[in-house]
Amino acid sequence: MVGPERPQFVLFGSSIVQYGFGNEGWGAILADLYARKADILLRGYAGWNSRRAVQVLDRVFPKPSLVIVYFGGNDSMLPHSTGLGPHVPLPEYIENMRKIALHLKSLSAKTRIIFLSAPPINKQQIFESHLSTDFAVWGRTNESCRIYSEACLKLCQEMDVKAIDLWTAMQQRDDWLTTCFMDGIHFSSEGSKIVVTEILKVLREADWEPSLHWRSLPTEFDEDSSYYPVAPDGQSTVNVSDTNIYGPWE
């Protein structure tokens, strides 16, 4: 029963999480890096905000080794005149995120948590994309994303929860407006690479025992096998589990 002993990483959030396995997304990159090391579990729900997330906390989680949480982009949209839509007032958003963190901490003393803050947007790209509606365009602003991002980071600092400032990290690239998004909101492959780089940095630097960085975790069934491809000398086999196919990831 080796499989159940693997660490479980849960990705929980809205569409940025749900779509994280498509288009060379950040979830897919993590799943590839952690193949035979940890199970990446997707709990992504497009269109959700933190209010809805709080309602299902007791229904979606196992007892994972790591939970990566993202909410904020939809919450930070400006309120609609009808009162409908995904907007969640900032004080409620903070309390919802606090509830999520407290619930995750209660799962297990060994459950580790990383919160992702709201990233920036490309408003012009939203206007030109399939997402374009009057409200989709004006209802999202970089300033509101910044406010919700900073609130998330402040809460994480208060609660001793690891956090990643995506609003700042994305904008470190000079060409972020044209390379980081598919539609002005959701990440392109280049944007996802930034997310993965930041996640791996946290995992590498965290003083967690055991370490959850992908290089630190054992590879499942990594022993030599007579079923591996035969080396050119005909006397040995090639252990394919040792092959470095992960490029620049550290």
Short mmCIF file of C-alpha atoms in Angstrom, two decimals:
data_model
loop_
_atom_site.label_atom_id
_atom_site.label_comp_id
_atom_site.label_asym_id
_atom_site.label_seq_id
_atom_site.Cartn_x
_atom_site.Cartn_y
_atom_site.Cartn_z
CA MET A 1 0.00 0.00 0.00
CA VAL A 2 2.59 2.53 -1.10
CA GLY A 3 0.23 4.94 -2.83
CA PRO A 4 -1.76 6.09 0.22
CA GLU A 5 1.49 6.96 1.96
CA ARG A 6 2.21 9.67 -0.58
CA PRO A 7 1.78 13.28 0.54
CA GLN A 8 -1.38 14.88 -0.79
CA PHE A 9 -1.35 18.44 -2.10
CA VAL A 10 -4.77 20.02 -2.57
CA LEU A 11 -5.29 22.97 -4.92
CA PHE A 12 -8.42 24.78 -3.75
CA GLY A 13 -9.91 27.87 -5.31
CA SER A 14 -11.85 29.32 -8.20
CA SER A 15 -11.23 29.24 -11.95
CA ILE A 16 -7.51 29.99 -11.66
CA VAL A 17 -7.31 26.68 -9.80
CA GLN A 18 -9.81 24.76 -11.94
CA TYR A 19 -8.02 25.72 -15.14
CA GLY A 20 -4.61 25.08 -13.61
CA PHE A 21 -4.28 21.74 -15.42
CA GLY A 22 -4.97 23.13 -18.91
CA ASN A 23 -2.81 25.13 -21.31
CA GLU A 24 0.44 24.10 -19.58
CA GLY A 25 -1.03 25.45 -16.37
CA TRP A 26 0.62 25.78 -12.98
CA GLY A 27 -1.28 22.80 -11.54
CA ALA A 28 -0.16 20.61 -14.42
CA ILE A 29 3.45 21.67 -13.93
CA LEU A 30 3.27 20.81 -10.23
CA ALA A 31 1.64 17.45 -10.98
CA ASP A 32 4.45 16.70 -13.42
CA LEU A 33 7.19 17.74 -11.00
CA TYR A 34 5.68 15.67 -8.19
CA ALA A 35 4.89 12.56 -10.25
CA ARG A 36 5.65 9.46 -8.10
CA LYS A 37 6.30 11.80 -5.17
CA ALA A 38 3.00 13.37 -4.14
CA ASP A 39 -0.62 13.42 -5.31
CA ILE A 40 -1.90 16.78 -6.57
CA LEU A 41 -5.63 16.95 -5.89
CA LEU A 42 -7.71 19.51 -7.74
CA ARG A 43 -10.52 21.26 -5.91
CA GLY A 44 -11.16 24.10 -8.32
CA TYR A 45 -14.56 25.69 -8.90
CA ALA A 46 -14.83 28.30 -11.65
CA GLY A 47 -16.77 31.37 -10.64
CA TRP A 48 -16.64 30.68 -6.93
CA ASN A 49 -15.78 33.25 -4.31
CA SER A 50 -14.68 32.82 -0.71
CA ARG A 51 -18.27 33.01 0.55
CA ARG A 52 -19.23 29.89 -1.34
CA ALA A 53 -15.95 28.20 -0.45
CA VAL A 54 -16.66 28.56 3.27
CA GLN A 55 -19.96 26.73 2.80
CA VAL A 56 -18.29 23.51 1.63
CA LEU A 57 -15.12 23.34 3.70
CA ASP A 58 -16.22 20.20 5.52
CA ARG A 59 -17.03 18.42 2.24
CA VAL A 60 -14.01 18.86 -0.03
CA PHE A 61 -10.86 18.11 1.95
CA PRO A 62 -9.02 14.95 2.92
CA LYS A 63 -6.14 15.35 5.39
CA PRO A 64 -3.47 16.53 2.98
CA SER A 65 0.19 17.32 3.45
CA LEU A 66 -0.18 20.63 1.65
CA VAL A 67 -3.11 22.84 0.68
CA ILE A 68 -2.61 25.70 -1.76
CA VAL A 69 -5.51 28.16 -1.61
CA TYR A 70 -6.47 30.88 -4.03
CA PHE A 71 -9.44 33.21 -3.68
CA GLY A 72 -9.60 36.94 -4.22
CA GLY A 73 -9.83 37.79 -7.90
CA ASN A 74 -13.58 37.28 -8.09
CA ASP A 75 -14.15 38.62 -4.57
CA SER A 76 -12.36 41.84 -5.55
CA MET A 77 -14.66 42.64 -8.47
CA LEU A 78 -16.59 45.83 -7.97
CA PRO A 79 -20.14 45.41 -6.62
CA HIS A 80 -22.90 45.22 -9.19
CA SER A 81 -25.87 47.57 -8.88
CA THR A 82 -28.20 44.56 -8.60
CA GLY A 83 -26.35 43.17 -5.59
CA LEU A 84 -25.66 40.04 -7.60
CA GLY A 85 -22.30 38.82 -8.82
CA PRO A 86 -19.11 37.53 -7.20
CA HIS A 87 -18.11 40.65 -5.23
CA VAL A 88 -17.43 40.06 -1.54
CA PRO A 89 -16.77 43.11 0.67
CA LEU A 90 -13.21 43.29 1.91
CA PRO A 91 -13.99 42.69 5.62
CA GLU A 92 -16.02 39.60 4.76
CA TYR A 93 -13.34 38.36 2.39
CA ILE A 94 -10.76 38.62 5.17
CA GLU A 95 -12.98 36.71 7.58
CA ASN A 96 -13.76 34.06 4.99
CA MET A 97 -10.07 33.52 4.34
CA ARG A 98 -9.48 33.36 8.08
CA LYS A 99 -12.15 30.65 8.38
CA ILE A 100 -10.52 28.68 5.56
CA ALA A 101 -7.10 28.91 7.22
CA LEU A 102 -8.46 27.86 10.62
CA HIS A 103 -10.26 24.89 9.09
CA LEU A 104 -7.16 23.74 7.25
CA LYS A 105 -5.05 24.08 10.39
CA SER A 106 -7.56 21.87 12.19
CA LEU A 107 -7.19 19.01 9.69
CA SER A 108 -3.84 17.87 11.00
CA ALA A 109 -0.80 19.26 12.77
CA LYS A 110 1.17 18.21 9.69
CA THR A 111 -1.03 19.95 7.13
CA ARG A 112 0.93 22.78 5.53
CA ILE A 113 -0.79 25.78 3.95
CA ILE A 114 0.12 28.29 1.24
CA PHE A 115 -2.24 31.11 0.26
CA LEU A 116 -1.95 32.75 -3.16
CA SER A 117 -2.96 36.40 -3.26
CA ALA A 118 -4.96 38.01 -6.06
CA PRO A 119 -2.84 38.56 -9.18
CA PRO A 120 -3.06 41.60 -11.45
CA ILE A 121 -5.16 41.69 -14.62
CA ASN A 122 -4.83 42.94 -18.18
CA LYS A 123 -7.97 44.97 -18.72
CA GLN A 124 -7.38 45.49 -22.44
CA GLN A 125 -7.01 41.76 -22.96
CA ILE A 126 -10.24 41.12 -21.05
CA PHE A 127 -11.96 43.60 -23.38
CA GLU A 128 -10.65 41.72 -26.42
CA SER A 129 -11.39 38.21 -25.10
CA HIS A 130 -14.41 35.95 -24.94
CA LEU A 131 -14.92 37.17 -21.36
CA SER A 132 -15.72 40.64 -22.60
CA THR A 133 -18.89 42.18 -21.24
CA ASP A 134 -19.33 45.68 -19.94
CA PHE A 135 -19.26 44.44 -16.37
CA ALA A 136 -16.42 41.97 -16.88
CA VAL A 137 -14.27 44.82 -18.14
CA TRP A 138 -15.07 47.63 -15.74
CA GLY A 139 -15.87 45.35 -12.82
CA ARG A 140 -12.21 44.31 -12.47
CA THR A 141 -9.39 46.72 -11.72
CA ASN A 142 -5.75 46.25 -10.83
CA GLU A 143 -6.27 48.54 -7.86
CA SER A 144 -8.99 46.34 -6.35
CA CYS A 145 -6.79 43.29 -6.96
CA ARG A 146 -3.96 45.02 -5.11
CA ILE A 147 -6.20 45.85 -2.14
CA TYR A 148 -7.45 42.27 -1.78
CA SER A 149 -3.96 40.89 -2.35
CA GLU A 150 -2.51 43.02 0.43
CA ALA A 151 -5.36 42.06 2.76
CA CYS A 152 -4.68 38.37 2.13
CA LEU A 153 -0.95 38.80 2.76
CA LYS A 154 -1.57 40.73 5.99
CA LEU A 155 -3.95 38.05 7.26
CA CYS A 156 -1.43 35.31 6.47
CA GLN A 157 1.25 37.18 8.37
CA GLU A 158 -1.07 37.46 11.40
CA MET A 159 -1.95 33.76 11.25
CA ASP A 160 1.56 32.46 10.48
CA VAL A 161 0.44 31.07 7.12
CA LYS A 162 2.80 30.99 4.14
CA ALA A 163 1.67 33.35 1.41
CA ILE A 164 2.70 34.26 -2.13
CA ASP A 165 2.24 37.79 -3.42
CA LEU A 166 1.08 37.05 -6.96
CA TRP A 167 0.10 40.67 -7.58
CA THR A 168 3.75 41.69 -7.24
CA ALA A 169 5.38 38.53 -8.62
CA MET A 170 3.55 38.74 -11.95
CA GLN A 171 4.54 42.35 -12.47
CA GLN A 172 8.25 41.65 -12.03
CA ARG A 173 8.32 40.74 -15.72
CA ASP A 174 8.53 43.74 -18.02
CA ASP A 175 6.25 42.00 -20.52
CA TRP A 176 3.72 40.65 -17.99
CA LEU A 177 0.77 42.38 -19.66
CA THR A 178 1.33 40.54 -22.93
CA THR A 179 2.73 37.19 -21.77
CA CYS A 180 1.15 36.16 -18.46
CA PHE A 181 -2.54 35.77 -19.39
CA MET A 182 -4.71 33.90 -21.85
CA ASP A 183 -7.62 36.32 -21.57
CA GLY A 184 -6.53 39.05 -19.21
CA ILE A 185 -7.45 37.03 -16.09
CA HIS A 186 -6.39 33.38 -16.37
CA PHE A 187 -2.74 32.41 -16.64
CA SER A 188 -0.92 31.51 -19.83
CA SER A 189 1.87 28.94 -19.63
CA GLU A 190 4.30 31.78 -18.89
CA GLY A 191 2.12 33.07 -16.09
CA SER A 192 1.80 29.58 -14.65
CA LYS A 193 5.58 29.23 -14.63
CA ILE A 194 5.76 32.28 -12.37
CA VAL A 195 3.24 30.70 -9.99
CA VAL A 196 5.18 27.43 -9.85
CA THR A 197 8.49 29.24 -9.32
CA GLU A 198 7.04 31.11 -6.35
CA ILE A 199 5.47 27.95 -4.87
CA LEU A 200 8.72 26.01 -5.17
CA LYS A 201 10.60 28.87 -3.53
CA VAL A 202 8.32 28.69 -0.50
CA LEU A 203 8.62 24.89 -0.34
CA ARG A 204 12.40 25.05 -0.61
CA GLU A 205 12.79 27.69 2.11
CA ALA A 206 10.14 26.50 4.58
CA ASP A 207 11.48 24.83 7.73
CA TRP A 208 8.89 22.06 7.44
CA GLU A 209 9.64 18.51 8.51
CA PRO A 210 9.52 16.62 6.30
CA SER A 211 10.37 18.99 3.48
CA LEU A 212 7.74 19.07 0.75
CA HIS A 213 10.04 20.40 -1.94
CA TRP A 214 9.93 18.06 -4.92
CA ARG A 215 13.68 17.35 -4.83
CA SER A 216 13.45 16.33 -1.17
CA LEU A 217 10.62 13.83 -1.51
CA PRO A 218 11.50 10.21 -2.30
CA THR A 219 10.57 8.85 -5.69
CA GLU A 220 8.14 5.97 -5.47
CA PHE A 221 9.60 2.64 -6.69
CA ASP A 222 12.89 4.26 -7.71
CA GLU A 223 14.96 1.11 -7.26
CA ASP A 224 16.72 -0.46 -10.25
CA SER A 225 14.66 -2.97 -12.17
CA SER A 226 15.32 -5.55 -14.82
CA TYR A 227 12.33 -4.10 -16.65
CA TYR A 228 14.06 -0.78 -17.32
CA PRO A 229 15.56 -0.18 -20.81
CA VAL A 230 18.89 -1.93 -21.38
CA ALA A 231 21.98 0.29 -21.51
CA PRO A 232 24.27 0.26 -24.58
CA ASP A 233 26.73 -2.05 -22.79
CA GLY A 234 24.04 -4.70 -22.60
CA GLN A 235 25.06 -5.41 -19.02
CA SER A 236 23.01 -2.83 -17.14
CA THR A 237 19.68 -1.08 -17.23
CA VAL A 238 18.80 2.62 -17.37
CA ASN A 239 16.90 3.84 -14.31
CA VAL A 240 14.42 6.16 -16.00
CA SER A 241 13.19 7.51 -12.67
CA ASP A 242 16.52 9.33 -12.30
CA THR A 243 16.21 11.10 -15.63
CA ASN A 244 16.18 14.87 -15.18
CA ILE A 245 13.38 16.11 -17.42
CA TYR A 246 12.36 19.08 -15.32
CA GLY A 247 14.48 21.76 -16.91
CA PRO A 248 14.99 24.85 -14.76
CA TRP A 249 12.82 23.86 -11.78
CA GLU A 250 14.56 24.05 -8.44
#
